[in-house]
Tab-separated table of N, CA and C in Angstrom:
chain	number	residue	atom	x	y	z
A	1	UNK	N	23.162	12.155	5.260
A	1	UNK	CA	23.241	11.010	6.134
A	1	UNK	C	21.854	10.750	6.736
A	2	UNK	N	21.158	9.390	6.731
A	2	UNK	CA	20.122	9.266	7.156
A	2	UNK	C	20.146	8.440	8.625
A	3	UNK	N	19.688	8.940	9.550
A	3	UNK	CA	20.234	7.881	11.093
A	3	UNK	C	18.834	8.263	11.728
A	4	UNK	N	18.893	7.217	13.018
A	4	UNK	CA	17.316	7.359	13.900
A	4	UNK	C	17.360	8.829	14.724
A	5	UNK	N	16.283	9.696	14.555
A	5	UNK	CA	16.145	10.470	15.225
A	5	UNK	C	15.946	10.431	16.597
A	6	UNK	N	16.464	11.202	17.383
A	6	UNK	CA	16.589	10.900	19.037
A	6	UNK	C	15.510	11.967	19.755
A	7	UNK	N	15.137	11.693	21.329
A	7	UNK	CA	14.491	12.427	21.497
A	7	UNK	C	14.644	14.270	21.743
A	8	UNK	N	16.254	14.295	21.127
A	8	UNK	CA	16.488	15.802	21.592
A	8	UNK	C	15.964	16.176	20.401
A	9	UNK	N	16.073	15.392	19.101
A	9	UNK	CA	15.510	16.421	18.003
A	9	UNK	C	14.171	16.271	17.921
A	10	UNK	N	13.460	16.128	18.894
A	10	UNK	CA	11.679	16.196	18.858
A	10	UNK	C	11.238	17.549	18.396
A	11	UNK	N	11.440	18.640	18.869
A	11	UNK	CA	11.623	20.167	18.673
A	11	UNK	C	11.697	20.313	17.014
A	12	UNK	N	13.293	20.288	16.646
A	12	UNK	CA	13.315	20.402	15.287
A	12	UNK	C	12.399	19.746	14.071
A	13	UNK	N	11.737	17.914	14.775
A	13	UNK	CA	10.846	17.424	13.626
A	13	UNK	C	9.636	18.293	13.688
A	14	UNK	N	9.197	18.549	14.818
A	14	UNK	CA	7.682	19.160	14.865
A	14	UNK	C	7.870	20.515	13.785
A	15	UNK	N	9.188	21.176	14.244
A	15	UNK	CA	9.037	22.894	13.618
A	15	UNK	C	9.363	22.217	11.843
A	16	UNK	N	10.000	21.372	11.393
A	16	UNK	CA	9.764	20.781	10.236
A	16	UNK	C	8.430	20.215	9.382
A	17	UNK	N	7.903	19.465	10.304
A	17	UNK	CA	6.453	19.177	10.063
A	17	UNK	C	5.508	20.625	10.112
A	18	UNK	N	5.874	21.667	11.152
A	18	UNK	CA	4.654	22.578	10.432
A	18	UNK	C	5.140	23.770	9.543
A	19	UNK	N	6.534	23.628	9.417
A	19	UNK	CA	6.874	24.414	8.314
A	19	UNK	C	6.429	23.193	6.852
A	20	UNK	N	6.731	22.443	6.412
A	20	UNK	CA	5.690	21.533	5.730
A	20	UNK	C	4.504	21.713	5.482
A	21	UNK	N	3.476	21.770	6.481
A	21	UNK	CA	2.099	21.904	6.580
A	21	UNK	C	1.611	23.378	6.177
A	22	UNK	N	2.621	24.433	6.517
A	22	UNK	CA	2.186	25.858	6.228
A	22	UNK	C	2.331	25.909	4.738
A	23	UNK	N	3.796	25.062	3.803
A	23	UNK	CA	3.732	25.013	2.853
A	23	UNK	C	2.981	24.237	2.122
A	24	UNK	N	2.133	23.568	2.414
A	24	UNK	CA	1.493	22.693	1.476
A	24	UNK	C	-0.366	23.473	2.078
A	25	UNK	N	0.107	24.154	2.846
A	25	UNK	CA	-1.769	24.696	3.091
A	25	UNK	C	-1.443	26.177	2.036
A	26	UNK	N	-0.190	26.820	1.150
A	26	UNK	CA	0.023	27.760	1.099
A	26	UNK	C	-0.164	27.679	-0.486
A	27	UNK	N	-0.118	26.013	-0.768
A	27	UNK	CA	-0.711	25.180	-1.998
A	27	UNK	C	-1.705	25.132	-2.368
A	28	UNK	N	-2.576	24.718	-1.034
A	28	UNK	CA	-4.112	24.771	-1.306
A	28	UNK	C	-4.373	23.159	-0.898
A	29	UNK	N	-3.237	22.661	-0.250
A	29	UNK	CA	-3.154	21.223	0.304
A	29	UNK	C	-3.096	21.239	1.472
A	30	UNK	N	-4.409	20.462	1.789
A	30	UNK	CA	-5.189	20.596	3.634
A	30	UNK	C	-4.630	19.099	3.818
A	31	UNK	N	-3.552	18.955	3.631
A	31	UNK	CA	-2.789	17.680	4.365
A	31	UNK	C	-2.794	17.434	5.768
A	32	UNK	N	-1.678	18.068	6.369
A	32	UNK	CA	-1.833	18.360	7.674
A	32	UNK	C	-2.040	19.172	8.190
A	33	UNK	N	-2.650	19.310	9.638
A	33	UNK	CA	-3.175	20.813	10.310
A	33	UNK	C	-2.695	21.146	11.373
A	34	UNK	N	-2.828	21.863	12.450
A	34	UNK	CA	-2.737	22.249	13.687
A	34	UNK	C	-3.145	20.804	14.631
A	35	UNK	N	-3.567	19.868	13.915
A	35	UNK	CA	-3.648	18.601	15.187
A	35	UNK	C	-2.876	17.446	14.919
A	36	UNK	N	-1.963	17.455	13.900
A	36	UNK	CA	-1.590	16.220	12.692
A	36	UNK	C	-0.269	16.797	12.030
A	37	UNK	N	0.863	16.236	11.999
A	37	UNK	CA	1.417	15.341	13.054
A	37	UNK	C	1.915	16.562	14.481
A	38	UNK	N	1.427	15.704	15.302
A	38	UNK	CA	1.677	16.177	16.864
A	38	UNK	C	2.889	16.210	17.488
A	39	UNK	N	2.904	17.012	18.213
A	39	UNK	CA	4.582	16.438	18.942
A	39	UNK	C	4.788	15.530	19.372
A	40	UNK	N	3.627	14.870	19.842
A	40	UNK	CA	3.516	13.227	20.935
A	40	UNK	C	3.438	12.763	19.427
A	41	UNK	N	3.072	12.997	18.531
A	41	UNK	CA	3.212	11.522	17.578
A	41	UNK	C	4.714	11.338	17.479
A	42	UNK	N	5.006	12.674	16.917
A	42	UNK	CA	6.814	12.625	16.477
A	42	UNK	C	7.403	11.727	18.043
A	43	UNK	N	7.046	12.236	19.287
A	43	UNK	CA	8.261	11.988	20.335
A	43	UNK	C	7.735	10.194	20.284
A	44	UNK	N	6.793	9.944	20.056
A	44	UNK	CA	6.283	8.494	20.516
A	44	UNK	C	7.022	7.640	19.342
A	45	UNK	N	6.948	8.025	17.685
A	45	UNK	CA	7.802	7.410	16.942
A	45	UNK	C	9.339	7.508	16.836
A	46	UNK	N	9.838	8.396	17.707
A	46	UNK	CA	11.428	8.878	18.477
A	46	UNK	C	11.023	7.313	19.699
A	47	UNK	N	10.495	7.432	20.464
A	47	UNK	CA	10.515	6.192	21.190
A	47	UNK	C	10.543	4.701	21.031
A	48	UNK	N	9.432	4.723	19.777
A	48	UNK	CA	9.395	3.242	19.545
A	48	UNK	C	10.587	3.048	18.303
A	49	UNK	N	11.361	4.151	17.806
A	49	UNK	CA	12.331	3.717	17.110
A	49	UNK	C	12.683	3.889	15.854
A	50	UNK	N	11.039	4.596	15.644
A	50	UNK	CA	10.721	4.252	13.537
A	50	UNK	C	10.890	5.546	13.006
A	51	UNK	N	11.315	6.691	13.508
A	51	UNK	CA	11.773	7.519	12.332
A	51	UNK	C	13.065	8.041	12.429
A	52	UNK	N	13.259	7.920	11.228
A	52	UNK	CA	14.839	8.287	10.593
A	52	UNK	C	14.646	9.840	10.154
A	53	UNK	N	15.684	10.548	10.155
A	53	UNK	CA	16.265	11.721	9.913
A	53	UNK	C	17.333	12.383	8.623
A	54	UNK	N	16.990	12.742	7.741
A	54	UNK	CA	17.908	13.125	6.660
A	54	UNK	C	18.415	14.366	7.350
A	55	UNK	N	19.990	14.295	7.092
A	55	UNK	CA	20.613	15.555	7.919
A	55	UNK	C	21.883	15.851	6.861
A	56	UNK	N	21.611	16.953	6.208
A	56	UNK	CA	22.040	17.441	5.432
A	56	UNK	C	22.935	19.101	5.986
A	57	UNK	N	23.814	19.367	5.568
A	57	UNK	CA	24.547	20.219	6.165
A	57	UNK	C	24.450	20.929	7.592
A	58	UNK	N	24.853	19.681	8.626
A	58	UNK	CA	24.267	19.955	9.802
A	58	UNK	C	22.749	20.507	10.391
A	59	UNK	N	22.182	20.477	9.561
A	59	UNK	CA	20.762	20.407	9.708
A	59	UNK	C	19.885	19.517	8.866
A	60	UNK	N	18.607	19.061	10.410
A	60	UNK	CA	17.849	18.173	9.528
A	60	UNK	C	17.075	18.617	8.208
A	61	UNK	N	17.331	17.884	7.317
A	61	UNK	CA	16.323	18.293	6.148
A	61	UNK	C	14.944	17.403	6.057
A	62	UNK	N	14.877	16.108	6.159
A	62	UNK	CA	13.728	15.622	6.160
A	62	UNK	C	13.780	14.489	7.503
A	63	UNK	N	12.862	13.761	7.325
A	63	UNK	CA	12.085	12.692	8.280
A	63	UNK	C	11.790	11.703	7.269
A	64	UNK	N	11.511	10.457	8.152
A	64	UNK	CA	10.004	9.082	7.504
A	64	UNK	C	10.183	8.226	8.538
A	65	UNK	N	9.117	7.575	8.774
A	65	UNK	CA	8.520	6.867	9.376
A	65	UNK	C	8.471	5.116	8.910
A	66	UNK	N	9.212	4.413	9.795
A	66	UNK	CA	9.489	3.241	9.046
A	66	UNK	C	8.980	2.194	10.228
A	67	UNK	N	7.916	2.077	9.989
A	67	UNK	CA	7.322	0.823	10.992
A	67	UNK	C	6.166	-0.223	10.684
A	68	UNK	N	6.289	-1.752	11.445
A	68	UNK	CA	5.572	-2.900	10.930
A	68	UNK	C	4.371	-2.563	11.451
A	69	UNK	N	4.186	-1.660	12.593
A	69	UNK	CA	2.465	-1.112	12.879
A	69	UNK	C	1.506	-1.004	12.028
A	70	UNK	N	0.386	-1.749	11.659
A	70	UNK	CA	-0.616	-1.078	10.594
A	70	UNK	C	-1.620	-0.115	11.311
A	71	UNK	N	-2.334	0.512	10.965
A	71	UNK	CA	-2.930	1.513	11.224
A	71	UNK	C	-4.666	0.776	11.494
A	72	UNK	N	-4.619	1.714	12.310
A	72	UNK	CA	-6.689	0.868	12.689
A	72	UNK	C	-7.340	1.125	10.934
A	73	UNK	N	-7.279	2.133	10.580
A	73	UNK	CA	-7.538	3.018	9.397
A	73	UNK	C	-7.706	1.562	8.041
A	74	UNK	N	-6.260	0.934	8.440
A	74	UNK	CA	-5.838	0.319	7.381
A	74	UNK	C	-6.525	-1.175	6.809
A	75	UNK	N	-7.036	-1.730	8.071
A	75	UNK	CA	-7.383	-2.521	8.644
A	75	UNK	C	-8.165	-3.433	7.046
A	76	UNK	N	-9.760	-2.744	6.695
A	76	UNK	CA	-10.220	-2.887	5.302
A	76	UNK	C	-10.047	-3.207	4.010
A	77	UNK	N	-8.357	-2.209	4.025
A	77	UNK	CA	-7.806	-2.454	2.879
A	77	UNK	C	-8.032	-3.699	2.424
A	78	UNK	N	-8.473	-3.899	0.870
A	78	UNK	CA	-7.897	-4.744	-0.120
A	78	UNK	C	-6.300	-4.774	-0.434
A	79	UNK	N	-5.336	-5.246	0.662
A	79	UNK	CA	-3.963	-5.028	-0.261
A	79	UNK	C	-3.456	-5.972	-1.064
A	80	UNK	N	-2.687	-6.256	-1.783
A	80	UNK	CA	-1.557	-6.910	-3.207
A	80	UNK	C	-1.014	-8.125	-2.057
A	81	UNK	N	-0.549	-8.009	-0.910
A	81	UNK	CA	-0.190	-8.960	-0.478
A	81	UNK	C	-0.687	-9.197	1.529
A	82	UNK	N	-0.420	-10.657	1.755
A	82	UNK	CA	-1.098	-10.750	2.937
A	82	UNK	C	-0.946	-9.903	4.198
A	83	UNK	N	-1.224	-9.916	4.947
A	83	UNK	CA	-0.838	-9.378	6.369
A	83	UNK	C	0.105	-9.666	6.938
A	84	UNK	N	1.134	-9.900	6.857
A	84	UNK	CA	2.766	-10.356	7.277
A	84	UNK	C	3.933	-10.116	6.569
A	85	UNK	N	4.404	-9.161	7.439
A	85	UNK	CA	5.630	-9.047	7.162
A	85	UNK	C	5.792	-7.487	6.091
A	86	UNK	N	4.801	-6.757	6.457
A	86	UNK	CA	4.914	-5.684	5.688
A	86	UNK	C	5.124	-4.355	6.572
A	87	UNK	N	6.022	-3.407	5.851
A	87	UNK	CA	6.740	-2.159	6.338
A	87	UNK	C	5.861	-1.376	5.566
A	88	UNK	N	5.245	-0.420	6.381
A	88	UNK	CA	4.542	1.120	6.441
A	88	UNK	C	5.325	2.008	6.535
A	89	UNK	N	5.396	3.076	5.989
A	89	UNK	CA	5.706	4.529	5.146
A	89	UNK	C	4.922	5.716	5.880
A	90	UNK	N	5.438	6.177	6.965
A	90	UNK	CA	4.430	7.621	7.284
A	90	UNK	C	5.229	8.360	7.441
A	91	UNK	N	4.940	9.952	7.109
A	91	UNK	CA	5.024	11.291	7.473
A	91	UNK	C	6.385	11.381	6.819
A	92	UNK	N	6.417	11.355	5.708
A	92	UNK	CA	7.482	11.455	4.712
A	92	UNK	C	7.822	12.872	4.458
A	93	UNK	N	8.344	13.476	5.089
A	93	UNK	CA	8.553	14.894	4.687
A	93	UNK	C	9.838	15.437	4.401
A	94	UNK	N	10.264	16.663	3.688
A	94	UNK	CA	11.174	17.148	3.592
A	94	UNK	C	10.824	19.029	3.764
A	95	UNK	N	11.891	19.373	4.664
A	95	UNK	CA	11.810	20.774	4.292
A	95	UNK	C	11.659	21.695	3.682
A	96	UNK	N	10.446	22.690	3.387
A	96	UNK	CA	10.582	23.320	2.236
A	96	UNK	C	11.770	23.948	1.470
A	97	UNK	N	12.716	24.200	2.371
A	97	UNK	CA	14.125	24.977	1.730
A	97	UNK	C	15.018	23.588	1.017
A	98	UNK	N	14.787	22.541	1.713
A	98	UNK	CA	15.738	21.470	0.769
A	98	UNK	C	14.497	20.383	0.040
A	99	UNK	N	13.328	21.009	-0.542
A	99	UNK	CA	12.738	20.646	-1.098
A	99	UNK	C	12.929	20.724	-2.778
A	100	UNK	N	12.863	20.267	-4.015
A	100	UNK	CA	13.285	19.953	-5.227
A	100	UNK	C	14.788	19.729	-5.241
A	101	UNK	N	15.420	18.749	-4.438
A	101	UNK	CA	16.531	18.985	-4.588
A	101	UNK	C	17.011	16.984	-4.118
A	102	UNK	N	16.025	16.065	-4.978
A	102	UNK	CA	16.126	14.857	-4.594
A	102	UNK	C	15.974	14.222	-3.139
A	103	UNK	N	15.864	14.932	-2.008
A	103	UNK	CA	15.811	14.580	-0.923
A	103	UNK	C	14.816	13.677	-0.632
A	104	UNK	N	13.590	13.700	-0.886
A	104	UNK	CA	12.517	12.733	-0.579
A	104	UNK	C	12.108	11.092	-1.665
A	105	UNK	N	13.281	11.429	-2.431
A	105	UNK	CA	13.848	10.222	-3.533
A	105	UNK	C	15.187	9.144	-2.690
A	106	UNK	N	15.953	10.238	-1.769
A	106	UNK	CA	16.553	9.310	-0.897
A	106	UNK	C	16.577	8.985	-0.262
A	107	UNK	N	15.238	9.678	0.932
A	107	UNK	CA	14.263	9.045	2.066
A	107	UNK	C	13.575	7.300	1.486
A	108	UNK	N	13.010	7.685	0.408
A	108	UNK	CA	12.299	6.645	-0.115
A	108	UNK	C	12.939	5.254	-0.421
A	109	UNK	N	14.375	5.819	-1.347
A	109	UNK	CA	15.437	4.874	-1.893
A	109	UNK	C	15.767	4.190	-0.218
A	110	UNK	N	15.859	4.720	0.913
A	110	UNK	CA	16.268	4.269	2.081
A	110	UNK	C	15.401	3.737	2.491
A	111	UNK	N	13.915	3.625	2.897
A	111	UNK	CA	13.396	2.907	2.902
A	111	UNK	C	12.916	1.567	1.970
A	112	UNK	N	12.853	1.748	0.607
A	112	UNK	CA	13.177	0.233	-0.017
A	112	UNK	C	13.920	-0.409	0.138
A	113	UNK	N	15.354	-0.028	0.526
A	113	UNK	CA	16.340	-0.704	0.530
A	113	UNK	C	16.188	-1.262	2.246
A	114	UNK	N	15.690	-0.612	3.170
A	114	UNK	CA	16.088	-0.905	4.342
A	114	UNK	C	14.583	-2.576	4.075
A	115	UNK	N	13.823	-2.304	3.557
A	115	UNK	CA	12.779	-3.484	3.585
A	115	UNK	C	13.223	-4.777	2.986
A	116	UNK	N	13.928	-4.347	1.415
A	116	UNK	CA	14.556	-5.363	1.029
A	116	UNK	C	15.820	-6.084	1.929
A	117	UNK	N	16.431	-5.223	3.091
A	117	UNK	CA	17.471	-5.824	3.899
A	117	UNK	C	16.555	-6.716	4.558
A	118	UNK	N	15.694	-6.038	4.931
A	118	UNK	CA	15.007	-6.888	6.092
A	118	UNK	C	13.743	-7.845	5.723
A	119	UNK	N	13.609	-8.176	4.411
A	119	UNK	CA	13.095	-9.116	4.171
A	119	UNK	C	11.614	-8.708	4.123
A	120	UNK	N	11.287	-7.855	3.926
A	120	UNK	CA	9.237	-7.300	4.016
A	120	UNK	C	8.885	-7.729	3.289
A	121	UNK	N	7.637	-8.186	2.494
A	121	UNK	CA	6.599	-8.540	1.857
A	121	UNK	C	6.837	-7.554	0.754
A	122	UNK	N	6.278	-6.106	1.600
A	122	UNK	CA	5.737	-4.823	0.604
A	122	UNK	C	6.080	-3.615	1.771
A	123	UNK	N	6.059	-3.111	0.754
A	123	UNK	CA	5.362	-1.300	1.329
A	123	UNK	C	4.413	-0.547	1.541
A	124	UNK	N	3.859	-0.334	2.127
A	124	UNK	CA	2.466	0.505	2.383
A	124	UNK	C	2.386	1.758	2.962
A	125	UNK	N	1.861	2.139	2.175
A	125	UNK	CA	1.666	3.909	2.555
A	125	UNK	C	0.302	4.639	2.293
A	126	UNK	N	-0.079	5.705	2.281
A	126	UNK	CA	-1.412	6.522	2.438
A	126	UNK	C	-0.638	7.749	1.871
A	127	UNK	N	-0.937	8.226	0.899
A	127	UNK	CA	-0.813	9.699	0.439
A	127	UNK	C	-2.319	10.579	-0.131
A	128	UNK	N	-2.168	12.122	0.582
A	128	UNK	CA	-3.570	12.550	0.528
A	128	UNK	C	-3.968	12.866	-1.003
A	129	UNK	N	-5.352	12.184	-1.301
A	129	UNK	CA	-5.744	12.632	-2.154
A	129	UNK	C	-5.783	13.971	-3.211
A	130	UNK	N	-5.468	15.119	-2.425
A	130	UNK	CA	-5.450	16.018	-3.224
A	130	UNK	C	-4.071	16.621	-3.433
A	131	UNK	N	-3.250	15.596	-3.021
A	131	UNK	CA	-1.773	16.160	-3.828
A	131	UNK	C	-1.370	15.349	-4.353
A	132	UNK	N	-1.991	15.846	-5.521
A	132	UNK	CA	-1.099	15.087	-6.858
A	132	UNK	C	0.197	15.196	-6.969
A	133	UNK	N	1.170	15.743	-6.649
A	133	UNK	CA	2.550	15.427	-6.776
A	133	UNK	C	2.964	14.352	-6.123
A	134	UNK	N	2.544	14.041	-5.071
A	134	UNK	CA	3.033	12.896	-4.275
A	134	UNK	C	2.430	11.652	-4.877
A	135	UNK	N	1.179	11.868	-5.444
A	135	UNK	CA	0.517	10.401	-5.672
A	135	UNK	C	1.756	10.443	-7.131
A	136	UNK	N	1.684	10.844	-7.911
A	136	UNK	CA	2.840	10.898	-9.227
A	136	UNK	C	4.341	10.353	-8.598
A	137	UNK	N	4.686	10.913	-7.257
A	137	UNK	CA	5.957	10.338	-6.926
A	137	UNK	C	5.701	9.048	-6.545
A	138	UNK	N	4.714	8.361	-6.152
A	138	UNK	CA	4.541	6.909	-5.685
A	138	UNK	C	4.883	6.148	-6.910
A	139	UNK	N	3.701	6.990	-7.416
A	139	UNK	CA	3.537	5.952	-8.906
A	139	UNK	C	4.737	5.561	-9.703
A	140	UNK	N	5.461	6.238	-9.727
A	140	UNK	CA	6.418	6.352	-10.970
A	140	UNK	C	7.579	5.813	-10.119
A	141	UNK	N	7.636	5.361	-9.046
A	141	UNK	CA	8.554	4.196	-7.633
A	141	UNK	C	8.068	3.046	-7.776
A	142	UNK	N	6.531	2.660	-8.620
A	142	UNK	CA	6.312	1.292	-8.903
A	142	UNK	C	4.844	0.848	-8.220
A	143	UNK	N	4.998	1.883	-7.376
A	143	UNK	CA	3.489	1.850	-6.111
A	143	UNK	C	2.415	1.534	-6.336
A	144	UNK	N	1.063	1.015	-6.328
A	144	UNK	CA	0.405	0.621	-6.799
A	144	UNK	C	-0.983	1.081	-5.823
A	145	UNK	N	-1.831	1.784	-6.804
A	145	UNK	CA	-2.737	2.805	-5.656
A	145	UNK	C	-3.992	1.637	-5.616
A	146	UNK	N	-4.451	1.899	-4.409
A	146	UNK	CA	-5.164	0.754	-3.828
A	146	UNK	C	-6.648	1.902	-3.782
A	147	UNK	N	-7.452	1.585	-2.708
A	147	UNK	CA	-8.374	2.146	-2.252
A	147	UNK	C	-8.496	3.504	-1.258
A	148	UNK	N	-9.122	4.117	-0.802
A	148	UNK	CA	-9.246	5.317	-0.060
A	148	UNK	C	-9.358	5.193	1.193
A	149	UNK	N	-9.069	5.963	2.330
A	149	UNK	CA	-9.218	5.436	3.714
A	149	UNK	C	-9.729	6.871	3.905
A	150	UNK	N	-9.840	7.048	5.402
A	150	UNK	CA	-10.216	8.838	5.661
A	150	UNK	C	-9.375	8.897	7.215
A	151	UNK	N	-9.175	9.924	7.323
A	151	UNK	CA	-8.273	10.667	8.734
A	151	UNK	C	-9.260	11.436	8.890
A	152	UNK	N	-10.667	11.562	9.497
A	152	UNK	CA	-11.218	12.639	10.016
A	152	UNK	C	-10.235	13.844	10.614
A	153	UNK	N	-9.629	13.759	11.391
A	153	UNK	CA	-9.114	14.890	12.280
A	153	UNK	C	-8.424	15.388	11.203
A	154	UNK	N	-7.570	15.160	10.345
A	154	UNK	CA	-6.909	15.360	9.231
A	154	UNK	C	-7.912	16.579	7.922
A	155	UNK	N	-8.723	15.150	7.267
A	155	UNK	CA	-9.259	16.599	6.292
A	155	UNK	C	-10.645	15.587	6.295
A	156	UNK	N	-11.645	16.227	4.965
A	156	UNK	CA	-12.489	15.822	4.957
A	156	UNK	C	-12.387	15.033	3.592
A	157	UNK	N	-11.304	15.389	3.132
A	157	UNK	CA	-10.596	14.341	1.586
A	157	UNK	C	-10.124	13.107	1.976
A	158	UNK	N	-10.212	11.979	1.012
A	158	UNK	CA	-9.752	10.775	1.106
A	158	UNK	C	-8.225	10.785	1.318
A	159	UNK	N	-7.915	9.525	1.303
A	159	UNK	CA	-6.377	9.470	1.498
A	159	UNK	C	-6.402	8.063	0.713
A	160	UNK	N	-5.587	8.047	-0.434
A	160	UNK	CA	-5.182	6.858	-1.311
A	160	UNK	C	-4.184	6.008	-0.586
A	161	UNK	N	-4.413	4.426	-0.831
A	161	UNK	CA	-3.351	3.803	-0.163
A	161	UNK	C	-2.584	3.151	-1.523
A	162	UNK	N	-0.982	3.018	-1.016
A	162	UNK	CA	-0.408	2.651	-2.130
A	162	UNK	C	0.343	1.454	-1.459
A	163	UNK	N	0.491	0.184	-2.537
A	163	UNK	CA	1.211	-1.254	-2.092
A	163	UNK	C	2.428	-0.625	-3.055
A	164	UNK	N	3.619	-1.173	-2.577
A	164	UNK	CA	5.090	-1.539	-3.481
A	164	UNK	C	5.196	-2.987	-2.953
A	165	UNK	N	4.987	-4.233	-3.928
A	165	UNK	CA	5.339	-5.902	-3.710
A	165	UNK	C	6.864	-6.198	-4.052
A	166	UNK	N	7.699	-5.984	-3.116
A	166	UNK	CA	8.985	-6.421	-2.786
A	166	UNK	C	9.417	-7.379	-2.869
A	167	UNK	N	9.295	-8.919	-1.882
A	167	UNK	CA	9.669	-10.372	-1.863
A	167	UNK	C	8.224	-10.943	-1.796
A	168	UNK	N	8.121	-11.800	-2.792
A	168	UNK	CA	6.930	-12.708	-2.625
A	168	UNK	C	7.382	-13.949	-2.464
């Protein structure tokens, strides 16, 4: 079941996000760190509304981030379609224990579908350069890799941006 996360489960996204981060630094993927994603990011996107919760046998299994905010970061981009009316994609995660097990295929499937309800342009997202599994999961969803941005605090690797063109 995917529903908006509230502010009591602030706790559980953070210990999700750095169980995530321990597994993907355990990869050799300097995605996220000890400053990225924060608890104030998680509780502030619990506030303004935009992340949803996959909750799988009474516990959460994943997160995403579903909001019309663009990012200062983003600003440069060359994207596929104009500045209106487009839904952003952040902090897409799933638990390492309910990880290979389709979960972040029905985060995703929930967010296309929630854009196509609501009428978006496109999709836009940022996945880090040096994990190739994720840039392969964009791709093969239709995604279309754009140019590089950077997250200083993050890493010292690029971060690819990807368009999905929905309603034109």
């Amino acid at each position: 079941m995917i529903q908006k996360a509230k502010l009591s489960n602030v706790e559980t996204l953070h210990s999700l996000t750095r169980e995530c981060a321990q597994y993907l630094i355990k990869q050799g993927i300097f995605q996220w760190n000890e400053n990225y994603p924060s608890k104030e990011v998680l509780q502030n996107d619990i506030e303004q509304e935009q992340i949803w919760k996959l909750v799988v046998e009474n516990e959460i299994a994943g997160i995403i981030v579903l909001t019309e905010i663009e990012d200062v970061e983003y600003k440069n981009v060359k994207w596929l379609t104009t500045n209106q009316c487009n839904l952003y994609v952040h902090r897409l995660a799933v638990h390492p224990k309910f990880q290979k097990k389709g979960y972040a295929q029905k985060l995703m499937n929930f967010a296309e579908e929630f854009a196509q309800q609501n009428g978006y342009t496109s999709i836009r997202l940022d996945t880090f350069s040096q994990n190739i599994r994720n840039q392969r999961f964009y791709e093969r969803r239709g995604y279309e890799k754009l140019e590089s941005i950077y997250f200083p605090k993050q890493s010292e690797h690029p971060f690819f941006c990807y368009e999905l063109v929905l309603n034109v």
